[in-house]
XYZ file of C-alpha atoms in Angstrom:
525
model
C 51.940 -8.141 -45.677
C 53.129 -11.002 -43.468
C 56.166 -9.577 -42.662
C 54.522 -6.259 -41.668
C 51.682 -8.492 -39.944
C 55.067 -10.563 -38.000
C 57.007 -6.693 -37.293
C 53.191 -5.608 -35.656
C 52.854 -8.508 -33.387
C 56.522 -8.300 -32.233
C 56.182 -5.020 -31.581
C 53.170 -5.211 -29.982
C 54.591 -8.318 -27.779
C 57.945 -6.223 -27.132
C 55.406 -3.183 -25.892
C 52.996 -5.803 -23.661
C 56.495 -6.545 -21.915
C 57.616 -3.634 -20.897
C 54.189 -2.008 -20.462
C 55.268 -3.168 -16.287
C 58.322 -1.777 -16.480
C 56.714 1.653 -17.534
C 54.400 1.980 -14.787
C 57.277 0.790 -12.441
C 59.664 3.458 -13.557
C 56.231 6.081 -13.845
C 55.763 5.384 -9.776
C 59.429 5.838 -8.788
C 59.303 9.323 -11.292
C 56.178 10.330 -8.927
C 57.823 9.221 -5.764
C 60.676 11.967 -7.098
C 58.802 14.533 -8.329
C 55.353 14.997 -7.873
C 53.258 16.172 -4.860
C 50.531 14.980 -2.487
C 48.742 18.221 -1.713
C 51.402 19.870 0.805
C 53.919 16.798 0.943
C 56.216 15.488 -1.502
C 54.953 12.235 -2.876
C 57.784 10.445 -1.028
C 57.194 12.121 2.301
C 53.602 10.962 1.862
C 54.456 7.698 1.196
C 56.465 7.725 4.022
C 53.899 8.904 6.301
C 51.191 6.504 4.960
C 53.757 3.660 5.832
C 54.369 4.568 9.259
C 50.740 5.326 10.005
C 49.878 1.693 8.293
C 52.274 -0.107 10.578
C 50.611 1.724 13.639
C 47.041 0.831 12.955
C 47.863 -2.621 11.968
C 50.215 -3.399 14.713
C 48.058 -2.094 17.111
C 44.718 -3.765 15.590
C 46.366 -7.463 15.213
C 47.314 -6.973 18.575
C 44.432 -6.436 19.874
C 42.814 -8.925 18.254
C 44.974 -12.070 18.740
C 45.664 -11.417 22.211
C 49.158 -11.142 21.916
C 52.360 -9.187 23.720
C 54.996 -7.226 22.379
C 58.614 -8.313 22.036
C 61.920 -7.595 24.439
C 62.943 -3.826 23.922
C 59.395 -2.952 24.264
C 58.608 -4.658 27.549
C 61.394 -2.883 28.448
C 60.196 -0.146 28.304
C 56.459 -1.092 29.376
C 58.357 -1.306 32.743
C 59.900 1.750 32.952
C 57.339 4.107 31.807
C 55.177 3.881 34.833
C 56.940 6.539 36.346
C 59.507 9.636 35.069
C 63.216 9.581 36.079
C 65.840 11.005 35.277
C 67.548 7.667 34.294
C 65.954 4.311 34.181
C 69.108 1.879 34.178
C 70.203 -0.759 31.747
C 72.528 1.433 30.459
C 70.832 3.629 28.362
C 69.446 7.527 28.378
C 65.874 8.386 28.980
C 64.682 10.045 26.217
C 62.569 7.070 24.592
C 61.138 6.164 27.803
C 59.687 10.339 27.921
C 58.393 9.882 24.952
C 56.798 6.936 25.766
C 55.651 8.522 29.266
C 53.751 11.527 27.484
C 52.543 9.715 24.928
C 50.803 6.880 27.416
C 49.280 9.756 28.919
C 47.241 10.971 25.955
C 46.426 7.512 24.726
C 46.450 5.643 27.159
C 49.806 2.417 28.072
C 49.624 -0.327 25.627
C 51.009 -1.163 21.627
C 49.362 1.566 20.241
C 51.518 3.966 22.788
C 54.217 1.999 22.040
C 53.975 2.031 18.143
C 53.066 5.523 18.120
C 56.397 6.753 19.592
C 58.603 3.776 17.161
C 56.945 5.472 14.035
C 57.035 9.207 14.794
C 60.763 8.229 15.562
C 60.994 6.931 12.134
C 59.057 8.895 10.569
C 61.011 11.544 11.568
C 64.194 10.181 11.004
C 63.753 9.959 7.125
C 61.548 12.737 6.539
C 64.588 15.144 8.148
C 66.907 13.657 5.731
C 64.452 14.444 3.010
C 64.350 18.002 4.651
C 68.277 18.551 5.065
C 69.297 17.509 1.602
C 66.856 19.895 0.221
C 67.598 22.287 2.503
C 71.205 22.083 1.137
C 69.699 23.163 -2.070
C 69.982 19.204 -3.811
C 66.891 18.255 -5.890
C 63.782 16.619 -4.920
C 65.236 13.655 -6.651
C 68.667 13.610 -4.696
C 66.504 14.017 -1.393
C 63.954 11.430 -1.946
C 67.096 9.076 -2.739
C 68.628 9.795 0.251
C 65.184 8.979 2.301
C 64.731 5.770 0.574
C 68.827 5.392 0.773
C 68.264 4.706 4.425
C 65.846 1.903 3.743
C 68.918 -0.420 2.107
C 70.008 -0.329 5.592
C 68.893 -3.951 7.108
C 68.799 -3.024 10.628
C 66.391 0.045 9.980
C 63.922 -1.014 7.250
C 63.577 -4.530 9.307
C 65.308 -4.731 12.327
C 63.877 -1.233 13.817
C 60.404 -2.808 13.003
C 60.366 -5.944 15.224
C 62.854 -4.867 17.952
C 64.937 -1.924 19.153
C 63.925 1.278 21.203
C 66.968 3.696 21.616
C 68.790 2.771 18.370
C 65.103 4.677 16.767
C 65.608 7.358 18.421
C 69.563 7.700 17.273
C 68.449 7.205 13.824
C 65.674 9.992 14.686
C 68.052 12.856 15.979
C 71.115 11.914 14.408
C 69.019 13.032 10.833
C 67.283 16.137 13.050
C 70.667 16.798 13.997
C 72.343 17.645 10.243
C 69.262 19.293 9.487
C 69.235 21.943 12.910
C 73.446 22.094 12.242
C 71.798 23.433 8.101
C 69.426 25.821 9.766
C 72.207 27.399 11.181
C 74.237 28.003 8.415
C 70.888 29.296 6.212
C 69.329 31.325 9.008
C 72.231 32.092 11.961
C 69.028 33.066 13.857
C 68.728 32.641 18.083
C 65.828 30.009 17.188
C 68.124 28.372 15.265
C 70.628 28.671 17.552
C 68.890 27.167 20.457
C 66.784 24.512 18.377
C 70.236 23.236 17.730
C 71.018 22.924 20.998
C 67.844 21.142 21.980
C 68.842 18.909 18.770
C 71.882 18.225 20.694
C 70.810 17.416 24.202
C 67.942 15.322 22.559
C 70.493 13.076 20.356
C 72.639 12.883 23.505
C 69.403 11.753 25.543
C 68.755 9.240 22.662
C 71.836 6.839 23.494
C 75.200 7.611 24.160
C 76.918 6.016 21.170
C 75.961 8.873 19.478
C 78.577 11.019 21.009
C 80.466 9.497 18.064
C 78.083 11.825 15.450
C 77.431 14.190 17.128
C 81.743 15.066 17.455
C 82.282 13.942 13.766
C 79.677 16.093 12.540
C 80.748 19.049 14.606
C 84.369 18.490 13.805
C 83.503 18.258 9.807
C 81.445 21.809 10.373
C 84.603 23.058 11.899
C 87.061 22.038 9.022
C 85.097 23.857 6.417
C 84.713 27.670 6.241
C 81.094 27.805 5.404
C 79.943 26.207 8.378
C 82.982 27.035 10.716
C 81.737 30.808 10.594
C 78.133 29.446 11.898
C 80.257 27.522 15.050
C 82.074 30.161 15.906
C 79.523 32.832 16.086
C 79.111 34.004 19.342
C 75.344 32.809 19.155
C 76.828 29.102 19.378
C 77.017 29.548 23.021
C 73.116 29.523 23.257
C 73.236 25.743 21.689
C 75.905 24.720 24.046
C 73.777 26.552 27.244
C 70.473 24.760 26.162
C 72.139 21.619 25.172
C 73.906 21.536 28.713
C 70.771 22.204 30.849
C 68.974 19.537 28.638
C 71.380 16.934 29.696
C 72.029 18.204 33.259
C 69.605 16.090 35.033
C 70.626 12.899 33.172
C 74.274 13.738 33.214
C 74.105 14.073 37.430
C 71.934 10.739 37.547
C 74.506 8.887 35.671
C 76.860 9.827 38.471
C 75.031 9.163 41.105
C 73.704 5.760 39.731
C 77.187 4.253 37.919
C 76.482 1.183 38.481
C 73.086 1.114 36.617
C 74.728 3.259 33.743
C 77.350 0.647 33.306
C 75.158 -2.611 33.780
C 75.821 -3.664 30.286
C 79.477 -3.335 30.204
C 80.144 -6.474 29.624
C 78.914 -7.092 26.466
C 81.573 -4.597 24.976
C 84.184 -7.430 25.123
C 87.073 -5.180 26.644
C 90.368 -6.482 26.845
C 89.307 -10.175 26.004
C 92.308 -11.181 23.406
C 95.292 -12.725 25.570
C 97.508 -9.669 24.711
C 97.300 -6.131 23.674
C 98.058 -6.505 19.740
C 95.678 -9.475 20.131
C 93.139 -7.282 21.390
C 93.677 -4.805 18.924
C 93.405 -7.220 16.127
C 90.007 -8.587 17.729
C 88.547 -5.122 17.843
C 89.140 -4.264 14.440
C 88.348 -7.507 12.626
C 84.611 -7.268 14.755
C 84.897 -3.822 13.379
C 85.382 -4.503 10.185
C 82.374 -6.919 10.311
C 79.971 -5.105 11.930
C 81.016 -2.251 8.966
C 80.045 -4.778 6.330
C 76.745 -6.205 8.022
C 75.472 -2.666 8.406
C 76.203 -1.029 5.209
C 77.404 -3.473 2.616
C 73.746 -3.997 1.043
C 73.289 -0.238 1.026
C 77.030 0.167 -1.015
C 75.939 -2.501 -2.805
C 72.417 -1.552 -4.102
C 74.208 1.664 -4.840
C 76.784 0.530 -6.501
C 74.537 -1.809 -8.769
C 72.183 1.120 -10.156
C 75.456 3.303 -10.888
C 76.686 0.428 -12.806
C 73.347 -0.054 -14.569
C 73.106 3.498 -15.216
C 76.009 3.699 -16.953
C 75.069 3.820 -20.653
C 73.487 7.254 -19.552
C 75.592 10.418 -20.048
C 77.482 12.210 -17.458
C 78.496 15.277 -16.374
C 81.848 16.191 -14.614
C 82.099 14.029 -11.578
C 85.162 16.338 -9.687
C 84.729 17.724 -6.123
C 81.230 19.142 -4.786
C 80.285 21.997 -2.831
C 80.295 22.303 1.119
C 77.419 20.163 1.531
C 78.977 17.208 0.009
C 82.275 17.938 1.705
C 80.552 18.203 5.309
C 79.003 14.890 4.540
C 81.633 12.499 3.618
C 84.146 14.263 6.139
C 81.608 13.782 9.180
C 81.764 9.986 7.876
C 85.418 9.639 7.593
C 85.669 11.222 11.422
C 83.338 9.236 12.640
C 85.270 5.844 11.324
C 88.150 7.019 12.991
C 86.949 8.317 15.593
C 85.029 4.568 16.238
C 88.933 3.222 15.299
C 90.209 5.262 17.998
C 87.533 4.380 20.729
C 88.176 0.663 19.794
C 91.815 0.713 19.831
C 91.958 3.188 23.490
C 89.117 0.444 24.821
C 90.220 -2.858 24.087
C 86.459 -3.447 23.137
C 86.104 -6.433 20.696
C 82.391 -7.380 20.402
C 79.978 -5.190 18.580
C 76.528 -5.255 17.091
C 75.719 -4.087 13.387
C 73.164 -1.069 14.896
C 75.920 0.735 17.015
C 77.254 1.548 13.024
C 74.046 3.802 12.749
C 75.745 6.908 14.065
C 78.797 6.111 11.781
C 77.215 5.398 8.382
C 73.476 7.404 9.070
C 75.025 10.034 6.296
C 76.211 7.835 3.593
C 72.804 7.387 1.710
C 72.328 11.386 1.992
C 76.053 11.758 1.122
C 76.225 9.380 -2.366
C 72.697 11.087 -3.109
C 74.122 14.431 -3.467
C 76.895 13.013 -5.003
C 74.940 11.427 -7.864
C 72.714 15.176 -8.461
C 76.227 16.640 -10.248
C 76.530 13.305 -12.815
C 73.544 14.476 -14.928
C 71.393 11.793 -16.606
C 73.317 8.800 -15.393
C 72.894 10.097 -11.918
C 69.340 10.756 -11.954
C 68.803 6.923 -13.369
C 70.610 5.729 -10.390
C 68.916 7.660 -7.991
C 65.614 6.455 -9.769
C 67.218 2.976 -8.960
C 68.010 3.484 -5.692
C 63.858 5.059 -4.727
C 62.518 2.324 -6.666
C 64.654 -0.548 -4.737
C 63.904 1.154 -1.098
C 60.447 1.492 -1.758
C 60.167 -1.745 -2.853
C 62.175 -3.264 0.103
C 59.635 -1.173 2.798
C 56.683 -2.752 1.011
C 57.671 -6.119 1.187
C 58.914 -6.096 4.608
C 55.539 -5.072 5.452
C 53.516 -8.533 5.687
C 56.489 -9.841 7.273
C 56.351 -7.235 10.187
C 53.245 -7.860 11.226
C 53.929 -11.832 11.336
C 56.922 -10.727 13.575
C 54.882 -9.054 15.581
C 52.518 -11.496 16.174
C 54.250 -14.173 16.639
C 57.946 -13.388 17.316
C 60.604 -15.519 17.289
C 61.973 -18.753 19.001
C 63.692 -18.591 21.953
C 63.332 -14.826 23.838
C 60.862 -14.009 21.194
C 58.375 -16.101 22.104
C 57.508 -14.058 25.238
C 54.939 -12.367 22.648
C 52.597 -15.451 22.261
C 52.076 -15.800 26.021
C 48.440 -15.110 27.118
C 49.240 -12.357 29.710
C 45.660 -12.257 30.631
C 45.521 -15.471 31.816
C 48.791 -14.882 33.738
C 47.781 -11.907 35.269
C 44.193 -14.124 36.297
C 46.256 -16.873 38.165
C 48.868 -13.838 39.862
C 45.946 -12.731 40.878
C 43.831 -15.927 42.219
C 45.290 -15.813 45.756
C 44.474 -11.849 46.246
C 45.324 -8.769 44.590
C 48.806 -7.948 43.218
C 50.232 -4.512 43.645
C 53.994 -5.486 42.205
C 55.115 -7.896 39.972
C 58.964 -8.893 40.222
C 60.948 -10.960 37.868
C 64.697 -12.028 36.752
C 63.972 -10.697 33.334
C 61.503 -7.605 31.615
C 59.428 -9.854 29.769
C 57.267 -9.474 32.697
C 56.515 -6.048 31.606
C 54.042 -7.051 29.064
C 51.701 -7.366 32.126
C 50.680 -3.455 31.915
C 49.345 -3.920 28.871
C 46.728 -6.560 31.120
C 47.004 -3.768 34.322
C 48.842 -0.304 33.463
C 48.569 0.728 37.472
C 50.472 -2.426 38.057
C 54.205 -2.031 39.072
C 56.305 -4.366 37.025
C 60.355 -4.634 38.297
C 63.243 -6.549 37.421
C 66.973 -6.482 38.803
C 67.835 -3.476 36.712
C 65.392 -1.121 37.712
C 67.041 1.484 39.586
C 65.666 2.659 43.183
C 64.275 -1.365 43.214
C 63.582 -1.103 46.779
C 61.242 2.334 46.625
C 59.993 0.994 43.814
C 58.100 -2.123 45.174
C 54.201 -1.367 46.204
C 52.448 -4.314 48.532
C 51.510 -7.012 47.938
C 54.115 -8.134 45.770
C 54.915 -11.656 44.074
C 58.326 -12.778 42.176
C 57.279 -14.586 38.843
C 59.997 -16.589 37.075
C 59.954 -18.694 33.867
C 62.717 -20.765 32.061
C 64.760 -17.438 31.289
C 67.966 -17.587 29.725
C 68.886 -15.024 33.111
C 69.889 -15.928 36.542
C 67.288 -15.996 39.057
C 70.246 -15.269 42.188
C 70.449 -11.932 40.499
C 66.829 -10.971 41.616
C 67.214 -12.793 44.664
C 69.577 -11.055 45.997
C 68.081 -7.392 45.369
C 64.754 -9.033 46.709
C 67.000 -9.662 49.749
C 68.686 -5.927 49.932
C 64.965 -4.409 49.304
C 64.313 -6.161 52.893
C 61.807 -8.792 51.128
C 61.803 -12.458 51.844
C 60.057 -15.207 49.575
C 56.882 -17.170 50.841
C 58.228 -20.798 51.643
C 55.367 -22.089 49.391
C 55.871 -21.740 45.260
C 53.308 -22.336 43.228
C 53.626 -22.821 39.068
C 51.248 -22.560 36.802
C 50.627 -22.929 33.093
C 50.711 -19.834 31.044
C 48.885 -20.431 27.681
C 50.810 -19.842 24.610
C 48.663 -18.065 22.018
C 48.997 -18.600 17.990
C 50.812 -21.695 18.664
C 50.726 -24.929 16.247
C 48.737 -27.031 19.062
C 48.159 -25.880 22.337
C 51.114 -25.119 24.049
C 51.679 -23.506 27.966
C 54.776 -22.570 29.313
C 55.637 -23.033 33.079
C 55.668 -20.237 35.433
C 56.284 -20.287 39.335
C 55.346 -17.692 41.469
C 55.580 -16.721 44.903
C 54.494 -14.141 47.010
C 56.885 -11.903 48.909
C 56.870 -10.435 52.428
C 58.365 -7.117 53.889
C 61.354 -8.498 56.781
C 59.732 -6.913 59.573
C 61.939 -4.243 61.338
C 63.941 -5.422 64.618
């Protein structure tokens, strides 16, 4: 009797222990495979997440008072008025979206969060869509979704900062599934919503070129999708994607100098010699390769390994699909080789990856729905880890928010309300000019207000009496914005005065040092 009393209470201890671990694996099972109403449990979740981070966002913002961070003052700037380009090297497509979306609720965060979401929103929920739409499982598809959540810079760096680099990561996803539309339907809708597809990615940001030819060059080396390219409806995708892009494409002509403002920061040519360069390029490569997907790989490679007690089926070649995929990733790695070597560019940032490696979570997905049992456990794995990651990122987003960072980031603590109160103390302020777009958090104080810096284009049009420059302890050079006051015709008042700008959720009560000065039209001779 004792020993069947001892076997009970092990049991029952063994059973208390994993009792966790069963509800764990029971939510990833009904993020795979169960339903919420119309939506797939993991496109609901996914939805819920994104609408969460809008209302909170929005709501702490409000409340505490604060700003928003560099990319979107940015774009606080430019989304006064619609262009056909807006400078700083980048297309216009986020700053529309922004535009149309001010105008039904109104400029401020909650514009601004709106569009970020959406974006992302979209981004994963098209994967979801394409993988399915390939004729992969539910499981395989919600793996791929939560696949993309591994990646760093989306799951946290797309939530504090970055504008365009959404909106890749949005049509780069809409793009496979409008190129899979096309080979199910080879209808003119399809036809032409992949051309909109097209011009939209291209409108996104231009390193996307670099998808959007190694996805088109993978649909050309296979013959199920090759047929669907070179039917003679494919011309209606190239007409639409061409008069999309028109406008933008003859700006960028006309304004080179504002498309390549941020040149610079490609490194070109900076190694002593050519094979120097070379080497340069392809070690920061290299890097910039492992910073953006090595914890994906990684996380993927861990659940395999775990899985691997399950059984397995045949693991030899796939169908199209899975061909299309990991050949659209191996052009796009050469084709980023290529642009490297022909460039001489040597500095990079892990996010320009996106349009290289966007794939690979959809791609190993697919390729884990033909190993049976052990790949279903790893694509359990690999929803349960993503999920996981987005939740806990969540309390740490809105902290980021808030407060921002040191440095740069701390332009989102500054009480803009009691700047704009002491701009305006001497009169009224029509424009508000500055070495740096911090100074663009002012609309959400005044959204009439016109807010410049030195990279606006058209600066001189722009500029709507009475106007004052406002400069802090940027990391920019003021002579920059002096001189383009200068070419505008403007001249500074002789008198500066500086103020103290509060700085809000601080420690102890901070202020940071602003001088301002009012400028005055050169009358003509």
């Amino acid at each position: 009797m004792r020993v069947a009393g001892y076997i009970a209470t092990v049991t029952n201890a063994s059973d208390e222990k994993t009792t966790p671990l069963r509800h764990l694996e029971k939510w990833t099972d009904w993020l795979c495979d169960e339903w919420v109403g119309p939506f797939s449990a993991a496109v609901a979740f996914v939805l819920a997440y994104c609408l969460v981070q809008i209302v909170v966002m929005t709501f702490s913002s409000h409340v505490a008072g604060t700003g928003v961070g560099v990319d979107d003052s940015e774009q606080l700037m430019a989304m006064r008025f619609l262009a056909a380009g807006y400078g700083s090297s980048q297309p216009p497509l986020y700053t529309w979206l922004g535009i149309l979306t001010a105008s039904l609720v109104g400029t401020g965060i909650f514009a601004l969060k709106i569009v970020k979401y959406t974006l992302m929103a979209g981004a994963l929920i098209a994967c979801f869509a394409a993988v399915r739409r390939l004729g992969y499982s539910n499981r395989a598809a919600t793996a791929a979704m939560f696949g993309l959540l591994l990646f760093p810079q989306i799951v946290w760096e797309m939530q504090h900062a970055l504008t365009h680099s959404v909106a890749v990561f949005c049509f780069s996803s809409l793009l496979l599934l409008a190129l899979v539309e096309v080979q199910k339907r080879r209808s003119t809708v399809a036809y032409a919503l992949l051309g909109l597809v097209t011009a939209a990615a291209m409108l996104s940001k231009y390193n996307i070129v670099i998808f959007i030819a190694s996805l088109f060059i993978a649909a050309l080396s296979l013959r199920e999708t090759r047929e669907a390219i070179f039917d003679r409806r494919f011309l209606i995708s190239v007409i639409v994607a061409i008069l999309a892009c028109l406008p933008t494409f003859y700006w960028s002509l006309t304004h080179l100098g504002d498309l390549l403002a941020h040149s610079a920061g490609l490194g070109v040519a900076e190694g002593a010699s050519a094979a120097r360069t070379a080497s340069r390029g392809i070690l920061g490569l290299g890097n910039a390769i492992l910073n953006f997907a090595g914890l994906p790989v990684a996380v993927f490679a861990v659940a395999f390994f775990l899985a691997r007690k399950k059984p397995t089926l045949s693991s030899g070649l796939g169908p199209w699909p899975e061909k299309l995929l990991w050949r659209a990733i191996g052009f796009a790695v050469v084709i980023t080789l290529a642009v490297v070597l022909a460039g001489g560019i040597t500095q990079f940032r892990d996010r320009w990856m996106l349009p290289v490696f966007v794939l690979l979570p959809a791609a190993l997905a697919i390729r884990l729905d033909t190993m049976g049992e052990r790949g279903r456990k790893t694509q359990a794995t690999i929803v349960f880890v993503g999920a996981v990651i987005a939740i806990l990122v969540l309390p740490v987003s809105w902290y980021m928010h808030l407060r921002g960072g040191d440095n740069r980031g701390s332009i989102v603590r500054m009480d803009y309300a009691s700047l704009h109160r002491q701009l305006a103390a001497d009169g009224p302020v029509g424009t508000v000019v500055s070495s740096w777009f911090w100074i663009g958090n002012l609309r959400l104080v005044d959204p009439d207000l016109v807010v410049l810096d030195d990279e606006i284009p058209d600066f001189a049009s722009s500029i709507r009496e009475p106007a004052v420059l406002v400069l802090a302890d940027d990391e920019e050079p003021a002579s920059v914005i002096f001189d383009r006051i200068a070419t505008a015709g403007y001249v500074m008042d002789t008198v500066h005065r500086s103020i103290a700008v509060p700085e809000l959720l601080a420690n102890k009560p901070t202020t940071r040092q602003v001088t301002i000065t009012r400028l005055h039209k050169i009358a003509a001779q």
